[in-house]
mmCIF file of C-alpha atoms and ligand atoms in Angstrom:
data_model
loop_
_atom_site.group_PDB
_atom_site.id
_atom_site.type_symbol
_atom_site.label_atom_id
_atom_site.label_comp_id
_atom_site.label_asym_id
_atom_site.label_seq_id
_atom_site.Cartn_x
_atom_site.Cartn_y
_atom_site.Cartn_z
ATOM 1 C CA UNK M 1 139.253 -134.498 32.459
ATOM 2 C CA UNK M 2 142.452 -132.533 31.867
ATOM 3 C CA UNK M 3 144.941 -131.561 34.563
ATOM 4 C CA UNK M 4 144.293 -127.878 33.777
ATOM 5 C CA UNK M 5 140.577 -128.258 34.492
ATOM 6 C CA UNK M 6 141.304 -130.006 37.802
ATOM 7 C CA UNK M 7 143.646 -127.187 38.760
ATOM 8 C CA UNK M 8 140.977 -124.651 37.761
ATOM 9 C CA UNK M 9 138.409 -126.323 40.024
ATOM 10 C CA UNK M 10 140.908 -126.269 42.917
ATOM 11 C CA UNK M 11 141.455 -122.555 42.387
ATOM 12 C CA UNK M 12 137.684 -121.952 42.442
ATOM 13 C CA UNK M 13 137.381 -123.962 45.670
ATOM 14 C CA UNK M 14 140.069 -121.780 47.223
ATOM 15 C CA UNK M 15 138.101 -118.647 46.347
ATOM 16 C CA UNK M 16 140.172 -117.764 43.256
ATOM 17 C CA UNK M 17 139.251 -116.564 39.781
ATOM 18 C CA UNK M 18 139.357 -118.717 36.646
ATOM 19 C CA UNK M 19 138.625 -117.454 33.140
ATOM 20 C CA UNK M 20 137.114 -120.110 30.911
ATOM 21 C CA UNK M 21 135.805 -120.410 27.346
ATOM 22 C CA UNK M 22 132.108 -120.580 26.561
ATOM 23 C CA UNK M 23 130.400 -120.795 23.173
ATOM 24 C CA UNK M 24 129.499 -117.072 23.421
ATOM 25 C CA UNK M 25 132.480 -115.252 24.975
ATOM 26 C CA UNK M 26 135.049 -116.050 27.716
ATOM 27 C CA UNK M 27 133.737 -115.808 31.267
ATOM 28 C CA UNK M 28 135.531 -114.764 34.465
ATOM 29 C CA UNK M 29 134.444 -117.441 36.916
ATOM 30 C CA UNK M 30 134.179 -117.521 40.689
ATOM 31 C CA UNK M 31 132.396 -119.730 43.245
ATOM 32 C CA UNK M 32 128.829 -118.362 43.094
ATOM 33 C CA UNK M 33 128.160 -119.540 46.662
ATOM 34 C CA UNK M 34 131.102 -117.717 48.210
ATOM 35 C CA UNK M 35 130.653 -114.097 49.205
ATOM 36 C CA UNK M 36 134.414 -113.638 49.479
ATOM 37 C CA UNK M 37 135.147 -115.047 46.013
ATOM 38 C CA UNK M 38 132.380 -112.887 44.554
ATOM 39 C CA UNK M 39 133.816 -109.766 46.200
ATOM 40 C CA UNK M 40 137.142 -110.447 44.494
ATOM 41 C CA UNK M 41 135.359 -111.049 41.157
ATOM 42 C CA UNK M 42 133.559 -107.696 41.365
ATOM 43 C CA UNK M 43 136.781 -105.910 42.333
ATOM 44 C CA UNK M 44 138.761 -107.338 39.391
ATOM 45 C CA UNK M 45 135.937 -106.780 36.956
ATOM 46 C CA UNK M 46 135.446 -103.224 38.226
ATOM 47 C CA UNK M 47 131.707 -103.803 38.264
ATOM 48 C CA UNK M 48 129.454 -101.838 40.654
ATOM 49 C CA UNK M 49 128.311 -103.979 43.615
ATOM 50 C CA UNK M 50 124.624 -103.488 42.794
ATOM 51 C CA UNK M 51 124.900 -105.075 39.306
ATOM 52 C CA UNK M 52 124.012 -108.780 39.032
ATOM 53 C CA UNK M 53 126.123 -111.490 37.347
ATOM 54 C CA UNK M 54 125.036 -114.617 35.467
ATOM 55 C CA UNK M 55 125.391 -117.974 37.245
ATOM 56 C CA UNK M 56 126.448 -121.040 35.213
ATOM 57 C CA UNK M 57 125.250 -124.607 35.820
ATOM 58 C CA UNK M 58 125.718 -128.124 34.433
ATOM 59 C CA UNK M 59 122.000 -128.786 33.946
ATOM 60 C CA UNK M 60 118.556 -127.181 33.995
ATOM 61 C CA UNK M 61 117.772 -129.200 37.127
ATOM 62 C CA UNK M 62 120.723 -127.683 38.983
ATOM 63 C CA UNK M 63 119.950 -124.212 37.598
ATOM 64 C CA UNK M 64 116.310 -124.217 38.656
ATOM 65 C CA UNK M 65 117.309 -124.877 42.279
ATOM 66 C CA UNK M 66 118.409 -121.246 42.266
ATOM 67 C CA UNK M 67 114.919 -120.088 41.281
ATOM 68 C CA UNK M 68 111.953 -119.811 43.653
ATOM 69 C CA UNK M 69 109.445 -120.104 40.791
ATOM 70 C CA UNK M 70 109.968 -121.856 37.472
ATOM 71 C CA UNK M 71 107.241 -120.881 34.989
ATOM 72 C CA UNK M 72 106.366 -123.345 32.200
ATOM 73 C CA UNK M 73 107.854 -120.934 29.682
ATOM 74 C CA UNK M 74 111.226 -121.279 31.434
ATOM 75 C CA UNK M 75 111.039 -125.075 31.318
ATOM 76 C CA UNK M 76 110.217 -124.989 27.610
ATOM 77 C CA UNK M 77 113.080 -122.610 26.802
ATOM 78 C CA UNK M 78 115.528 -124.659 28.871
ATOM 79 C CA UNK M 79 114.417 -127.824 27.094
ATOM 80 C CA UNK M 80 114.876 -126.224 23.697
ATOM 81 C CA UNK M 81 118.051 -124.157 24.137
ATOM 82 C CA UNK M 82 120.133 -125.560 27.040
ATOM 83 C CA UNK M 83 122.959 -126.286 26.948
ATOM 84 C CA UNK M 84 123.430 -123.194 24.794
ATOM 85 C CA UNK M 85 123.626 -119.399 24.455
ATOM 86 C CA UNK M 86 120.553 -118.482 26.508
ATOM 87 C CA UNK M 87 120.315 -116.847 29.949
ATOM 88 C CA UNK M 88 117.030 -116.967 31.871
ATOM 89 C CA UNK M 89 116.199 -114.380 34.514
ATOM 90 C CA UNK M 90 113.941 -115.902 37.182
ATOM 91 C CA UNK M 91 112.869 -115.022 40.709
ATOM 92 C CA UNK M 92 115.731 -116.137 42.925
ATOM 93 C CA UNK M 93 115.663 -118.812 45.606
ATOM 94 C CA UNK M 94 117.641 -118.502 48.839
ATOM 95 C CA UNK M 95 120.612 -120.214 47.123
ATOM 96 C CA UNK M 96 121.267 -116.989 45.236
ATOM 97 C CA UNK M 97 122.903 -114.522 47.605
ATOM 98 C CA UNK M 98 122.780 -110.738 47.348
ATOM 99 C CA UNK M 99 126.439 -110.910 46.305
ATOM 100 C CA UNK M 100 125.468 -112.529 42.937
ATOM 101 C CA UNK M 101 122.184 -110.742 42.294
ATOM 102 C CA UNK M 102 123.343 -107.268 43.268
ATOM 103 C CA UNK M 103 120.630 -107.354 45.917
ATOM 104 C CA UNK M 104 117.869 -107.811 43.334
ATOM 105 C CA UNK M 105 114.972 -110.278 43.668
ATOM 106 C CA UNK M 106 115.915 -112.132 40.428
ATOM 107 C CA UNK M 107 118.879 -114.202 39.248
ATOM 108 C CA UNK M 108 120.398 -114.907 35.806
ATOM 109 C CA UNK M 109 120.806 -118.629 35.012
ATOM 110 C CA UNK M 110 122.725 -120.213 32.147
ATOM 111 C CA UNK M 111 123.803 -123.726 31.102
ATOM 112 C CA UNK M 112 126.684 -123.287 28.623
ATOM 113 C CA UNK M 113 127.491 -125.841 25.903
ATOM 114 C CA UNK M 114 131.251 -125.357 25.479
ATOM 115 C CA UNK M 115 132.974 -128.633 26.418
ATOM 116 C CA UNK M 116 135.643 -126.921 28.559
ATOM 117 C CA UNK M 117 133.007 -124.908 30.456
ATOM 118 C CA UNK M 118 131.028 -128.101 31.016
ATOM 119 C CA UNK M 119 134.094 -129.997 32.229
ATOM 120 C CA UNK M 120 134.914 -127.206 34.652
ATOM 121 C CA UNK M 121 131.348 -127.045 36.008
ATOM 122 C CA UNK M 122 131.313 -130.810 36.448
ATOM 123 C CA UNK M 123 134.695 -130.959 38.138
ATOM 124 C CA UNK M 124 133.903 -128.030 40.461
ATOM 125 C CA UNK M 125 130.482 -129.482 41.241
ATOM 126 C CA UNK M 126 128.890 -126.167 42.189
ATOM 127 C CA UNK M 127 127.481 -123.203 40.238
ATOM 128 C CA UNK M 128 129.993 -120.725 38.805
ATOM 129 C CA UNK M 129 129.223 -117.021 38.581
ATOM 130 C CA UNK M 130 130.786 -115.549 35.458
ATOM 131 C CA UNK M 131 130.476 -112.193 33.777
ATOM 132 C CA UNK M 132 132.376 -111.746 30.515
ATOM 133 C CA UNK M 133 136.107 -111.777 31.316
ATOM 134 C CA UNK M 134 136.816 -108.128 30.464
ATOM 135 C CA UNK M 135 137.049 -105.025 32.634
ATOM 136 C CA UNK M 136 133.785 -103.179 33.142
ATOM 137 C CA UNK M 137 132.512 -101.450 29.998
ATOM 138 C CA UNK M 138 135.109 -102.942 27.648
ATOM 139 C CA UNK M 139 134.765 -105.322 24.723
ATOM 140 C CA UNK M 140 134.127 -108.968 25.715
ATOM 141 C CA UNK M 141 136.985 -111.450 25.126
ATOM 142 C CA UNK M 142 136.589 -114.186 22.512
ATOM 143 C CA UNK M 143 140.042 -115.753 22.950
ATOM 144 C CA UNK M 144 142.216 -116.673 25.945
ATOM 145 C CA UNK M 145 144.765 -114.105 24.731
ATOM 146 C CA UNK M 146 142.139 -111.321 24.951
ATOM 147 C CA UNK M 147 141.512 -112.273 28.587
ATOM 148 C CA UNK M 148 145.215 -112.138 29.440
ATOM 149 C CA UNK M 149 145.564 -108.763 27.699
ATOM 150 C CA UNK M 150 142.699 -107.318 29.729
ATOM 151 C CA UNK M 151 143.078 -108.925 33.141
ATOM 152 C CA UNK M 152 146.752 -109.934 33.334
ATOM 153 C CA UNK M 153 147.799 -111.219 36.751
ATOM 154 C CA UNK M 154 144.398 -110.400 38.285
ATOM 155 C CA UNK M 155 143.084 -113.746 37.065
ATOM 156 C CA UNK M 156 144.569 -116.896 38.625
ATOM 157 C CA UNK M 157 144.178 -119.139 35.581
ATOM 158 C CA UNK M 158 142.888 -118.813 31.999
ATOM 159 C CA UNK M 159 141.615 -122.042 30.465
ATOM 160 C CA UNK M 160 142.320 -122.272 26.722
ATOM 161 C CA UNK M 161 139.401 -123.069 24.430
ATOM 162 C CA UNK M 162 140.121 -121.458 21.088
ATOM 163 C CA UNK M 163 138.022 -118.703 19.511
ATOM 164 C CA UNK M 164 134.467 -118.466 20.851
ATOM 165 C CA UNK M 165 132.177 -119.957 18.244
ATOM 166 C CA UNK M 166 129.338 -117.438 18.594
ATOM 167 C CA UNK M 167 131.396 -114.389 19.548
ATOM 168 C CA UNK M 168 128.704 -112.274 21.223
ATOM 169 C CA UNK M 169 127.078 -112.750 24.630
ATOM 170 C CA UNK M 170 124.082 -114.967 25.350
ATOM 171 C CA UNK M 171 120.499 -113.928 24.700
ATOM 172 C CA UNK M 172 118.919 -112.829 28.004
ATOM 173 C CA UNK M 173 115.207 -113.484 28.563
ATOM 174 C CA UNK M 174 113.525 -112.031 31.642
ATOM 175 C CA UNK M 175 110.786 -114.336 32.944
ATOM 176 C CA UNK M 176 110.789 -112.937 36.455
ATOM 177 C CA UNK M 177 107.821 -110.617 36.055
ATOM 178 C CA UNK M 178 104.697 -110.970 33.924
ATOM 179 C CA UNK M 179 105.364 -110.750 30.189
ATOM 180 C CA UNK M 180 108.603 -112.424 28.984
ATOM 181 C CA UNK M 181 111.037 -109.861 27.554
ATOM 182 C CA UNK M 182 114.350 -110.174 25.705
ATOM 183 C CA UNK M 183 116.770 -107.957 27.657
ATOM 184 C CA UNK M 184 119.764 -108.669 25.438
ATOM 185 C CA UNK M 185 119.519 -110.152 21.928
ATOM 186 C CA UNK M 186 122.052 -112.813 20.945
ATOM 187 C CA UNK M 187 122.426 -115.693 18.516
ATOM 188 C CA UNK M 188 118.945 -116.776 19.585
ATOM 189 C CA UNK M 189 116.836 -113.887 18.266
ATOM 190 C CA UNK M 190 113.664 -112.284 19.642
ATOM 191 C CA UNK M 191 111.888 -113.489 16.481
ATOM 192 C CA UNK M 192 112.952 -117.082 17.139
ATOM 193 C CA UNK M 193 111.663 -116.734 20.702
ATOM 194 C CA UNK M 194 108.474 -115.002 19.603
ATOM 195 C CA UNK M 195 109.125 -112.243 22.139
ATOM 196 C CA UNK M 196 109.574 -108.503 22.253
ATOM 197 C CA UNK M 197 112.844 -106.802 23.066
ATOM 198 C CA UNK M 198 112.496 -104.596 26.073
ATOM 199 C CA UNK M 199 114.186 -102.696 28.802
ATOM 200 C CA UNK M 200 114.535 -104.086 32.285
ATOM 201 C CA UNK M 201 113.635 -102.245 35.432
ATOM 202 C CA UNK M 202 116.671 -103.937 36.854
ATOM 203 C CA UNK M 203 120.181 -102.465 36.921
ATOM 204 C CA UNK M 204 122.190 -104.432 34.409
ATOM 205 C CA UNK M 205 125.463 -103.428 32.834
ATOM 206 C CA UNK M 206 124.584 -104.635 29.333
ATOM 207 C CA UNK M 207 121.660 -102.243 29.383
ATOM 208 C CA UNK M 208 123.851 -99.245 29.943
ATOM 209 C CA UNK M 209 124.291 -96.914 26.987
ATOM 210 C CA UNK M 210 128.024 -97.058 26.443
ATOM 211 C CA UNK M 211 129.150 -100.649 26.793
ATOM 212 C CA UNK M 212 131.138 -103.176 24.798
ATOM 213 C CA UNK M 213 133.106 -100.154 23.674
ATOM 214 C CA UNK M 214 136.513 -99.711 22.048
ATOM 215 C CA UNK M 215 138.727 -96.918 23.467
ATOM 216 C CA UNK M 216 138.883 -95.032 20.159
ATOM 217 C CA UNK M 217 135.705 -93.003 19.421
ATOM 218 C CA UNK M 218 133.623 -95.065 17.009
ATOM 219 C CA UNK M 219 130.730 -94.097 14.744
ATOM 220 C CA UNK M 220 128.130 -96.116 12.862
ATOM 221 C CA UNK M 221 127.805 -94.967 9.236
ATOM 222 C CA UNK M 222 125.106 -96.019 6.746
ATOM 223 C CA UNK M 223 126.510 -97.649 3.577
ATOM 224 C CA UNK M 224 125.387 -94.806 1.313
ATOM 225 C CA UNK M 225 127.249 -92.238 3.437
ATOM 226 C CA UNK M 226 130.482 -94.185 3.844
ATOM 227 C CA UNK M 227 132.191 -92.772 0.736
ATOM 228 C CA UNK M 228 131.364 -89.174 1.665
ATOM 229 C CA UNK M 229 132.503 -89.709 5.279
ATOM 230 C CA UNK M 230 135.808 -91.113 4.028
ATOM 231 C CA UNK M 231 136.353 -88.212 1.624
ATOM 232 C CA UNK M 232 135.837 -85.776 4.524
ATOM 233 C CA UNK M 233 138.236 -87.481 6.956
ATOM 234 C CA UNK M 234 140.618 -85.061 8.659
ATOM 235 C CA UNK M 235 142.319 -87.510 11.009
ATOM 236 C CA UNK M 236 143.698 -91.041 10.819
ATOM 237 C CA UNK M 237 140.752 -93.398 10.708
ATOM 238 C CA UNK M 238 140.152 -97.134 10.932
ATOM 239 C CA UNK M 239 137.183 -98.575 9.053
ATOM 240 C CA UNK M 240 135.128 -101.736 9.552
ATOM 241 C CA UNK M 241 133.146 -102.422 6.384
ATOM 242 C CA UNK M 242 131.713 -105.022 4.031
ATOM 243 C CA UNK M 243 133.407 -103.756 0.902
ATOM 244 C CA UNK M 244 137.036 -103.883 -0.244
ATOM 245 C CA UNK M 245 139.631 -101.513 1.307
ATOM 246 C CA UNK M 246 139.652 -97.892 0.205
ATOM 247 C CA UNK M 247 143.182 -96.540 -0.301
ATOM 248 C CA UNK M 248 142.325 -93.201 1.347
ATOM 249 C CA UNK M 249 141.903 -95.031 4.665
ATOM 250 C CA UNK M 250 144.808 -95.927 6.992
ATOM 251 C CA UNK M 251 143.409 -99.131 8.421
ATOM 252 C CA UNK M 252 140.602 -101.208 6.932
ATOM 253 C CA UNK M 253 139.002 -104.435 8.126
ATOM 254 C CA UNK M 254 136.558 -106.285 5.922
ATOM 255 C CA UNK M 255 133.640 -108.135 7.523
ATOM 256 C CA UNK M 256 131.478 -111.016 6.268
ATOM 257 C CA UNK M 257 127.949 -110.350 4.989
ATOM 258 C CA UNK M 258 126.519 -113.195 7.056
ATOM 259 C CA UNK M 259 125.361 -112.096 10.551
ATOM 260 C CA UNK M 260 126.589 -115.208 12.374
ATOM 261 C CA UNK M 261 130.037 -114.997 10.769
ATOM 262 C CA UNK M 262 130.097 -111.245 11.483
ATOM 263 C CA UNK M 263 129.225 -111.784 15.167
ATOM 264 C CA UNK M 264 131.963 -114.392 15.523
ATOM 265 C CA UNK M 265 134.601 -111.882 14.351
ATOM 266 C CA UNK M 266 133.145 -108.690 15.846
ATOM 267 C CA UNK M 267 134.945 -108.298 19.183
ATOM 268 C CA UNK M 268 138.336 -109.368 17.817
ATOM 269 C CA UNK M 269 137.792 -106.806 15.034
ATOM 270 C CA UNK M 270 136.962 -104.016 17.516
ATOM 271 C CA UNK M 271 140.157 -104.817 19.423
ATOM 272 C CA UNK M 272 142.169 -104.745 16.203
ATOM 273 C CA UNK M 273 140.649 -101.402 15.177
ATOM 274 C CA UNK M 274 141.508 -100.000 18.612
ATOM 275 C CA UNK M 275 145.041 -101.349 18.262
ATOM 276 C CA UNK M 276 145.511 -99.489 14.963
ATOM 277 C CA UNK M 277 145.918 -96.285 17.056
ATOM 278 C CA UNK M 278 143.764 -94.154 14.810
ATOM 279 C CA UNK M 279 141.819 -91.087 15.935
ATOM 280 C CA UNK M 280 138.451 -92.414 14.848
ATOM 281 C CA UNK M 281 136.711 -95.642 13.941
ATOM 282 C CA UNK M 282 133.993 -95.754 11.254
ATOM 283 C CA UNK M 283 131.736 -98.793 11.190
ATOM 284 C CA UNK M 284 129.555 -99.481 8.167
ATOM 285 C CA UNK M 285 126.021 -100.178 9.421
ATOM 286 C CA UNK M 286 124.727 -103.681 8.719
ATOM 287 C CA UNK M 287 121.735 -104.067 6.369
ATOM 288 C CA UNK M 288 118.241 -103.447 7.775
ATOM 289 C CA UNK M 289 117.354 -107.131 7.495
ATOM 290 C CA UNK M 290 116.305 -109.725 10.034
ATOM 291 C CA UNK M 291 119.177 -111.683 11.511
ATOM 292 C CA UNK M 292 121.250 -108.583 12.337
ATOM 293 C CA UNK M 293 119.448 -107.629 15.592
ATOM 294 C CA UNK M 294 122.174 -108.830 17.978
ATOM 295 C CA UNK M 295 125.092 -107.468 15.938
ATOM 296 C CA UNK M 296 123.332 -104.120 15.575
ATOM 297 C CA UNK M 297 122.697 -104.010 19.333
ATOM 298 C CA UNK M 298 126.448 -104.461 20.026
ATOM 299 C CA UNK M 299 127.448 -101.933 17.335
ATOM 300 C CA UNK M 300 125.062 -99.333 18.781
ATOM 301 C CA UNK M 301 126.578 -99.849 22.226
ATOM 302 C CA UNK M 302 130.127 -99.696 20.830
ATOM 303 C CA UNK M 303 129.327 -96.379 19.134
ATOM 304 C CA UNK M 304 127.042 -94.773 21.751
HETATM 305 O O1 LIG P 401 127.276 -115.089 27.151
HETATM 306 C C1 LIG P 401 127.214 -114.655 28.297
HETATM 307 O O2 LIG P 401 126.133 -114.400 28.869
HETATM 308 C C2 LIG P 401 128.545 -114.430 29.036
HETATM 309 C C3 LIG P 401 129.200 -115.792 29.290
HETATM 310 C C4 LIG P 401 130.466 -115.689 30.087
HETATM 311 O O3 LIG P 401 128.262 -116.647 29.902
HETATM 312 N N1 LIG P 401 128.339 -113.718 30.262
HETATM 313 C C5 LIG P 401 128.017 -112.406 30.267
HETATM 314 O O4 LIG P 401 127.924 -111.889 31.526
HETATM 315 O O5 LIG P 401 127.840 -111.743 29.272
HETATM 316 P P1 LIG P 401 127.933 -110.339 31.856
HETATM 317 O O6 LIG P 401 127.874 -110.276 33.333
HETATM 318 O O7 LIG P 401 129.090 -109.662 31.220
HETATM 319 O O8 LIG P 401 126.589 -109.833 31.281
HETATM 320 C C6 LIG P 401 125.421 -110.322 31.828
HETATM 321 C C7 LIG P 401 124.313 -109.340 31.748
HETATM 322 C C8 LIG P 401 124.661 -108.077 32.495
HETATM 323 O O9 LIG P 401 124.145 -106.979 31.797
HETATM 324 C C9 LIG P 401 123.985 -108.331 33.819
HETATM 325 O O10 LIG P 401 123.796 -107.170 34.531
HETATM 326 C C10 LIG P 401 122.700 -109.005 33.341
HETATM 327 O O11 LIG P 401 123.188 -109.896 32.400
HETATM 328 N N2 LIG P 401 122.034 -109.735 34.405
HETATM 329 C C11 LIG P 401 122.529 -110.690 35.190
HETATM 330 N N3 LIG P 401 121.631 -111.049 36.117
HETATM 331 C C12 LIG P 401 120.528 -110.284 35.900
HETATM 332 C C13 LIG P 401 119.258 -110.137 36.543
HETATM 333 N N4 LIG P 401 118.930 -110.833 37.616
HETATM 334 N N5 LIG P 401 118.382 -109.257 36.018
HETATM 335 C C14 LIG P 401 118.710 -108.503 34.947
HETATM 336 N N6 LIG P 401 119.894 -108.579 34.323
HETATM 337 C C15 LIG P 401 120.794 -109.454 34.795
HETATM 338 MG MG1 LIG P 402 129.927 -108.231 29.888
#
């Protein structure tokens, strides 16, 4: 156990905020049992009080104490995917206060696999509420530097854990009412889960139209229209594409053709495109093939 992790746990115990790495993106953590700590988390994040946050645990056993009902499907998914990039929405038990659920009858539970996240959870000994460590509506951080850029002195400590391996947020499955639904696709796909993607009746920030968005207006462009779009550019543009740079374009970032590798680089790329200070961002649409569901979901939100 490193000294940094011990310090982080002390900060959490004192009601402070600690950003920490997970395998998906960096989270902004607070003591999920403390109303005061949660109020500070919501204020820094800029998230509306009636939106829920995900609670992180060391084990399925600990996580399920926060649920009033654990359907067999939840046990099976936990067995198969935890620790890992999956969040389960279940009916909440009395452990889960209104200040983590946004006053809703369900709660989001996740057991992350990143070793630093696991060390922190173990050292703190209690569940940690953690939305992605960005301000509300902005691109999620995949490095400690991204967190510092976004949150600055508003976060008491940022634990270093390198670049997030997956790069996009966890898959969210809602098991709190009737038919299981994927609320947010991630590395674990709806196909792999054998479930439909669907909308939630619940208020959740990831479900909002414009989310995960760069500041520069961004558009999704099909491959066969990219050349024409570029030839018609009137302003300085930054392009995110699969092919080699086009000399007519001011700033060009090339992305891998593999969806997992693409996801890993996506948020850092969006930040870089934003940083290029262009007037527009063009993003080449990924191929209409399976495996791109989660990336496409984030690109749609970034360009909505
Ligand atoms: O990968 C992840 O899930 C990251 C890392 C840090 O674990 N966390 C993350 O949290 O993405 P956040 O808060 O940025 O996004 C969680 C999404 C939000 O859209 C939130 O509203 C939704 O999950 N959510 C949380 N609890 C929910 C609930 N009870 N019902 C429906 N949606 C819920
Ligand atoms: Mg988020």
